[in-house]
PDB file of C-alpha atoms in Angstrom:
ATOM      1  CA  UNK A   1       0.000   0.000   0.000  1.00 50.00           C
ATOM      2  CA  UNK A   2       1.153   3.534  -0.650  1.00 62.00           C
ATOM      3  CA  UNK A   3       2.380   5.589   2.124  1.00 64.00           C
ATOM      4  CA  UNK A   4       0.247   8.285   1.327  1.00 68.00           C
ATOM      5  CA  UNK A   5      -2.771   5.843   1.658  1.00 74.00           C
ATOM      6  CA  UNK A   6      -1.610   4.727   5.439  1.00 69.00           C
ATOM      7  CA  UNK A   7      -1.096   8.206   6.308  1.00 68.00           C
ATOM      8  CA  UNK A   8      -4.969   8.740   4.825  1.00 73.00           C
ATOM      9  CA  UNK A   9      -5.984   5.781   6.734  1.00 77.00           C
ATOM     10  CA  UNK A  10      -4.258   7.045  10.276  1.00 72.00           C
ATOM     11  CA  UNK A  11      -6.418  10.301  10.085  1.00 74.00           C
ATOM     12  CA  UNK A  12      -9.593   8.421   9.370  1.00 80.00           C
ATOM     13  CA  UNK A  13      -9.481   5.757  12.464  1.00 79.00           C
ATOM     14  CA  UNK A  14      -8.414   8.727  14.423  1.00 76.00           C
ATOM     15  CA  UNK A  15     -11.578  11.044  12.810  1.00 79.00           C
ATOM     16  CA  UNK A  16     -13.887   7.651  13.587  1.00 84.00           C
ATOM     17  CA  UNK A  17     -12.367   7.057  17.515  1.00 81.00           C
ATOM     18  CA  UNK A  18     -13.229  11.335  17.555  1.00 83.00           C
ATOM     19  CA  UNK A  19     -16.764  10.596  16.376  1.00 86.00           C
ATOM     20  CA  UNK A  20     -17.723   7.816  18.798  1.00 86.00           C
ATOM     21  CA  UNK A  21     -16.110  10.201  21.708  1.00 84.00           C
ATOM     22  CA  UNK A  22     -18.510  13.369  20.628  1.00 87.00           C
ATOM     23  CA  UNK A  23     -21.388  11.106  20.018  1.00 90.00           C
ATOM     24  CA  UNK A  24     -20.916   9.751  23.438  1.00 82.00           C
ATOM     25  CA  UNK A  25     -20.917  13.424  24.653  1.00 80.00           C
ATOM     26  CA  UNK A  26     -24.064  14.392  22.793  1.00 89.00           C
ATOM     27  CA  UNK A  27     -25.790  11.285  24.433  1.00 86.00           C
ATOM     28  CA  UNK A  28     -25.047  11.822  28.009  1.00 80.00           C
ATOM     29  CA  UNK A  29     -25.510  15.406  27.895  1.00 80.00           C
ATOM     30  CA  UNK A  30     -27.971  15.792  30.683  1.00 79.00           C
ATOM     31  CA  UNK A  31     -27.016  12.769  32.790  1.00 76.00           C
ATOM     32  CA  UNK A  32     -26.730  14.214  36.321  1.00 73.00           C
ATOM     33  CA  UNK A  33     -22.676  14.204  36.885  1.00 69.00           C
ATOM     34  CA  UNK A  34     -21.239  13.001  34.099  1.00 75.00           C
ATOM     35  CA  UNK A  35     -17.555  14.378  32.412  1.00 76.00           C
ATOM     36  CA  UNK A  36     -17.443  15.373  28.422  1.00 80.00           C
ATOM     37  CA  UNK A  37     -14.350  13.544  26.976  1.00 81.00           C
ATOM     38  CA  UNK A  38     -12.520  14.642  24.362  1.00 82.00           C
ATOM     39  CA  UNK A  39     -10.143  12.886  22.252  1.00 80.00           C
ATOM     40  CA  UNK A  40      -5.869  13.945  22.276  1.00 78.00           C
ATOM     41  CA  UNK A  41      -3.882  13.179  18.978  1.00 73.00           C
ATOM     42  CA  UNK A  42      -0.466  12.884  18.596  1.00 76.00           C
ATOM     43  CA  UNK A  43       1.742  13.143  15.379  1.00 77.00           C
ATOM     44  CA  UNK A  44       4.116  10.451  14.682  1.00 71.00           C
ATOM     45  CA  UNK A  45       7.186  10.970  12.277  1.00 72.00           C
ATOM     46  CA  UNK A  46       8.493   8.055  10.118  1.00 69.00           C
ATOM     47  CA  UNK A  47      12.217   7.009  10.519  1.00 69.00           C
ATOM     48  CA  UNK A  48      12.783   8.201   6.702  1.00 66.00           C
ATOM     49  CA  UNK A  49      14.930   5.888   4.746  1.00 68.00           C
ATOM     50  CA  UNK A  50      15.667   8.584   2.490  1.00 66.00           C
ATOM     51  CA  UNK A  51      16.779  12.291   3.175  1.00 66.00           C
ATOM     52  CA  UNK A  52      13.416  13.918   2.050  1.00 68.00           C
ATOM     53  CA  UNK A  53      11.197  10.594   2.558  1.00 69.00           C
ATOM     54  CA  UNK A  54       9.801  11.587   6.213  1.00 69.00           C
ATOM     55  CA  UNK A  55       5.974  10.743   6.349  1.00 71.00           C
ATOM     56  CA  UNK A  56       3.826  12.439   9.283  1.00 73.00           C
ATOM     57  CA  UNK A  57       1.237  10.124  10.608  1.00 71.00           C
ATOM     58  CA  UNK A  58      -1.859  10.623  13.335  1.00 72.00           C
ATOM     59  CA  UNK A  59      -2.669   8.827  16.054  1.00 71.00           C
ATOM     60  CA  UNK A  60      -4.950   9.190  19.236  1.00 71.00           C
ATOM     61  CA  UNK A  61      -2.536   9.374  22.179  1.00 69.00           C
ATOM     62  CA  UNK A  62      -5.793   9.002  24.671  1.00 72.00           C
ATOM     63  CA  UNK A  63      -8.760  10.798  26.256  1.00 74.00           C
ATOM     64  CA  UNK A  64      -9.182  14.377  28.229  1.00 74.00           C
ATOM     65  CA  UNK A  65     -11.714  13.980  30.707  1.00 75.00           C
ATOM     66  CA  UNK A  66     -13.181  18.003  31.152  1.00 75.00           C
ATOM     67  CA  UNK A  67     -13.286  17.939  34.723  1.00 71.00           C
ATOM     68  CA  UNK A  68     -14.903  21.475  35.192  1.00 73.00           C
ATOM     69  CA  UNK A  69     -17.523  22.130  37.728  1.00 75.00           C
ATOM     70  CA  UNK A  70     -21.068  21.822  36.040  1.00 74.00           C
ATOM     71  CA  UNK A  71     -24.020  24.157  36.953  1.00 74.00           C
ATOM     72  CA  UNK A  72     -26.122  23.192  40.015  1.00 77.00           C
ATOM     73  CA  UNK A  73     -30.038  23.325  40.154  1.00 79.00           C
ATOM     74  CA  UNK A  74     -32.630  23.180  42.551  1.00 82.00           C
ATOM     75  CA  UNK A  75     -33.947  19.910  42.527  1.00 83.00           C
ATOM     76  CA  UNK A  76     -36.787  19.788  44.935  1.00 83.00           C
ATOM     77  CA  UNK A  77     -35.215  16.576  46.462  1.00 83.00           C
ATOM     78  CA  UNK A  78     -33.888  17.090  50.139  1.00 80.00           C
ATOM     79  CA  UNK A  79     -31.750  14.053  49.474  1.00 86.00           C
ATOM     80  CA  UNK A  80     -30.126  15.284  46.154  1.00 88.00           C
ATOM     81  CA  UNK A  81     -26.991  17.093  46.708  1.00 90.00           C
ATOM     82  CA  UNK A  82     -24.046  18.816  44.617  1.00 87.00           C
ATOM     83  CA  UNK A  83     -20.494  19.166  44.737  1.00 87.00           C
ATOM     84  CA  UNK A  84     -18.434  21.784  43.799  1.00 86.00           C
ATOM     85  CA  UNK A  85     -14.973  21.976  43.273  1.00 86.00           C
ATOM     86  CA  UNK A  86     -13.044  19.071  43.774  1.00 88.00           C
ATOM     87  CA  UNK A  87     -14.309  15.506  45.491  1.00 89.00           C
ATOM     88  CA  UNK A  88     -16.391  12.798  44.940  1.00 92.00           C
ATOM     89  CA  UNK A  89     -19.223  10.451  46.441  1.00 95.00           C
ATOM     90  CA  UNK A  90     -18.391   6.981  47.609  1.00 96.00           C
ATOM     91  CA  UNK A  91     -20.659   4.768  46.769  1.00 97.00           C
ATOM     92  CA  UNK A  92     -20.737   0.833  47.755  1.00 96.00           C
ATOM     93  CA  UNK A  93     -21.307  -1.401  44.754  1.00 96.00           C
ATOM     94  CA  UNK A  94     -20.986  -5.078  44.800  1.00 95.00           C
ATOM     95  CA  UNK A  95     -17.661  -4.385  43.088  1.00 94.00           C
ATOM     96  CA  UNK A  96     -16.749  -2.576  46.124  1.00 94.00           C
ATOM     97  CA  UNK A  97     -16.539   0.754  46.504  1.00 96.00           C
ATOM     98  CA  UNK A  98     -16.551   3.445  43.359  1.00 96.00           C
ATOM     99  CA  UNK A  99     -16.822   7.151  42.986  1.00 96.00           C
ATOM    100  CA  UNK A 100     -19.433   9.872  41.362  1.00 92.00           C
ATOM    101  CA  UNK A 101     -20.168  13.176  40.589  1.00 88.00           C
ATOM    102  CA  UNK A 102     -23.914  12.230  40.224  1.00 88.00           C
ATOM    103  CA  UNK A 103     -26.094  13.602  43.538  1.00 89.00           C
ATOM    104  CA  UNK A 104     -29.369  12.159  42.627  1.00 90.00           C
ATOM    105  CA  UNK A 105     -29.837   9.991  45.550  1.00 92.00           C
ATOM    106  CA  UNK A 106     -32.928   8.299  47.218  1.00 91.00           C
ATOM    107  CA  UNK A 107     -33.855   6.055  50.364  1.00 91.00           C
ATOM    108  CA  UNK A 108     -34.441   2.975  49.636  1.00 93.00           C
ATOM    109  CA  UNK A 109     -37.156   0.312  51.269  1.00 92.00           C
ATOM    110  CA  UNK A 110     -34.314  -0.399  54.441  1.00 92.00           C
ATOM    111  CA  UNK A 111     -34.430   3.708  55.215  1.00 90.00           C
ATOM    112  CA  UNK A 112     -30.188   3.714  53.388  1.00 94.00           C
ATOM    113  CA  UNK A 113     -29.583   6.490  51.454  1.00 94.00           C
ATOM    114  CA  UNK A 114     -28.524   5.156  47.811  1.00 95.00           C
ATOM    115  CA  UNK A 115     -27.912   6.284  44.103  1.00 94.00           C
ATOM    116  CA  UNK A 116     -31.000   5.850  41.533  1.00 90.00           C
ATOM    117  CA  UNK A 117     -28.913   2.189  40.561  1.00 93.00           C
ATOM    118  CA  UNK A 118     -29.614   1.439  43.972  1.00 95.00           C
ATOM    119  CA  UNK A 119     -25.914   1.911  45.336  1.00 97.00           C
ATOM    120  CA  UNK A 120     -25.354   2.742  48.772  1.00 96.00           C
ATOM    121  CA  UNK A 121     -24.342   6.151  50.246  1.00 96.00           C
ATOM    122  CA  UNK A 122     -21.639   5.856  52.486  1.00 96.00           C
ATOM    123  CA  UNK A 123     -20.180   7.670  55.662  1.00 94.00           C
ATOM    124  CA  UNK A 124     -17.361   6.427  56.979  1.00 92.00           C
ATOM    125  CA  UNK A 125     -16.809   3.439  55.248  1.00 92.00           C
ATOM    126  CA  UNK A 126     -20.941   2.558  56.181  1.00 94.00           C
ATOM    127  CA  UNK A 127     -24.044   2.819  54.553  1.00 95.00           C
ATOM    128  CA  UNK A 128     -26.111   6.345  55.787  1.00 93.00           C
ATOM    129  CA  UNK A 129     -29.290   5.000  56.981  1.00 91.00           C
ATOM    130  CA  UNK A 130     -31.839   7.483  57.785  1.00 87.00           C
ATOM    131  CA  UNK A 131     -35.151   6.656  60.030  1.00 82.00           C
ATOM    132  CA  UNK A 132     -38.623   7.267  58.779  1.00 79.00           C
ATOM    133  CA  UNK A 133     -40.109   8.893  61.931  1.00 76.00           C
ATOM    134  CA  UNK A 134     -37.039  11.258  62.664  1.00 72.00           C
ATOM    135  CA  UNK A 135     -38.542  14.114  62.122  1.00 75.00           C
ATOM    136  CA  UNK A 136     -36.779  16.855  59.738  1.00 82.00           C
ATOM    137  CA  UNK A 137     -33.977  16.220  57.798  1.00 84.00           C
ATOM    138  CA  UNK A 138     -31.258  18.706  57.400  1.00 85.00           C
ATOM    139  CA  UNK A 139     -27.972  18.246  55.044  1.00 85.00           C
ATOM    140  CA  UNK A 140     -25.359  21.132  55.834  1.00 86.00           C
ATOM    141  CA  UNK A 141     -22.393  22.149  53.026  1.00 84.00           C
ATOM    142  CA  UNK A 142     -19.900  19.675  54.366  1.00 85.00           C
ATOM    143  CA  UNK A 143     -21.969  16.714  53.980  1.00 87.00           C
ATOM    144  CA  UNK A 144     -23.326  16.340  57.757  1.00 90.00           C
ATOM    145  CA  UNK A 145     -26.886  14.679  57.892  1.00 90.00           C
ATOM    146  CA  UNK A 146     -28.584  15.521  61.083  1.00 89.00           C
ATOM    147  CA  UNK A 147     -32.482  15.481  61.860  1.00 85.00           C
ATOM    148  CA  UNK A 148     -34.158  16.881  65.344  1.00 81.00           C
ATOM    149  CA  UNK A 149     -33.237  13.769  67.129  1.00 82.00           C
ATOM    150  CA  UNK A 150     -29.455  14.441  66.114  1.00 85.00           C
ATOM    151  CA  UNK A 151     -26.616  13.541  63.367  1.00 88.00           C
ATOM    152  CA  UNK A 152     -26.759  10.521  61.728  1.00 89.00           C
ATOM    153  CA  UNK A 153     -23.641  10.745  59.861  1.00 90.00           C
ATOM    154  CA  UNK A 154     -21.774  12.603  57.250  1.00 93.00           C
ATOM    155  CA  UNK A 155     -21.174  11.791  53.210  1.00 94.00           C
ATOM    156  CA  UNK A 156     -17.575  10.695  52.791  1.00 95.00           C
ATOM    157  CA  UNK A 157     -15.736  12.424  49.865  1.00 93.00           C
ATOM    158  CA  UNK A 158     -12.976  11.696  48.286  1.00 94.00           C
ATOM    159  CA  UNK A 159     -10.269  13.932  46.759  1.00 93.00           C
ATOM    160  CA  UNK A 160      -7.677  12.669  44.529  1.00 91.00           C
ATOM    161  CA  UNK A 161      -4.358  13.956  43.561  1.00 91.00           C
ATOM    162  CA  UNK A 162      -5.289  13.856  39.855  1.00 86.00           C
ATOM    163  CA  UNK A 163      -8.419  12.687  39.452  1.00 82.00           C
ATOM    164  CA  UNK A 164      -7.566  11.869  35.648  1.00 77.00           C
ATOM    165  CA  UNK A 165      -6.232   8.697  36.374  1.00 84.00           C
ATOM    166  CA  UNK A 166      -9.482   7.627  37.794  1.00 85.00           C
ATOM    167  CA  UNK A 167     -11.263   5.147  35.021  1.00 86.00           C
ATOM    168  CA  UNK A 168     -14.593   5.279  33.929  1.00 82.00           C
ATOM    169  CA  UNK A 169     -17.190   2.625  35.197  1.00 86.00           C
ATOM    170  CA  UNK A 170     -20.555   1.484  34.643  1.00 84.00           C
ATOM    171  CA  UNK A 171     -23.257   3.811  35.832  1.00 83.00           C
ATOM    172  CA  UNK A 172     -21.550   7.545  35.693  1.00 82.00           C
ATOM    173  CA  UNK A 173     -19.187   5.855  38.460  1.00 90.00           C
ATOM    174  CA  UNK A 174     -15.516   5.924  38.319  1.00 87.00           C
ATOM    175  CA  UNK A 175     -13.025   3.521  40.110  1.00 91.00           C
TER     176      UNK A 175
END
């Protein structure tokens, strides 16, 4: 095959890897947490066999994850909370324990605070469960959970020293 035609053919897988990356964006646009992606090329230069034979090639050296604080709304929910700046949620899963940007949580049937996929809040390394007949709930800005009885617990989160390296999991969660 002609050089020319591999270089064509770099450019086009890298285009195509692009396009599934954007798409992906487009599709998870309003899912609560999640991180736009976008794709990092690289160029790669040919050892050239000749003096003025050096071919320029294109590959995709990996993924930026946008990790920029998105807007937070009024839900309604007393249970749904936001982060801003840096941290994350730990969440139990029966993989063990992942991390999220995603709020939207819920009790479930046991009175445990969990995510819609029905993963468990936790505060210090437990679930957060929450009694029906407590009387108010109140959630303060560092994550403390309290009702007129007294505190229940607090929401662990998690900072990492570059959360890039975290890797994407099923569910908005990262491990």
């Amino acid at each position: 095959m002609e050089n020319s035609a591999y270089i064509a053919l770099s450019r086009q897988s890298s285009l195509s890897n692009e396009l599934n990356i954007v798409a992906n964006n487009i599709a998870n646009a309003n899912t609560t947490g999640f991180k736009r992606e976008g794709m990092v090329f690289q160029e790669y230069l040919s050892k050239p066999k000749h003096e003025r034979q050096q071919f320029s090639f294109v590959q995709g050296a990996g993924l930026a994850r946008d990790l920029s604080d998105g807007s937070l709304q009024s839900t309604g929910n007393s249970f749904d909370l936001g982060l801003s700046g840096e941290g994350y949620f730990v969440v139990d899963t029966p993989q063990g324990q992942r991390y999220t940007r995603n709020g939207r949580f819920q009790l479930n049937a046991d009175g445990n605070l969990t995510t819609s996929q029905g993963h468990q809040v936790l505060s210090g390394g437990s679930p957060i469960n929450i009694p029906q007949d407590q009387g108010r709930i109140n959630v303060s800005k560092d994550g403390s959970i309290s009702t007129d009885d007294g505190e229940i617990g607090k929401v662990d989160i998690v900072k990492f020293d570059d959360p890039r390296e975290l890797s994407k999991a099923a569910g908005g969660l990262y491990l």
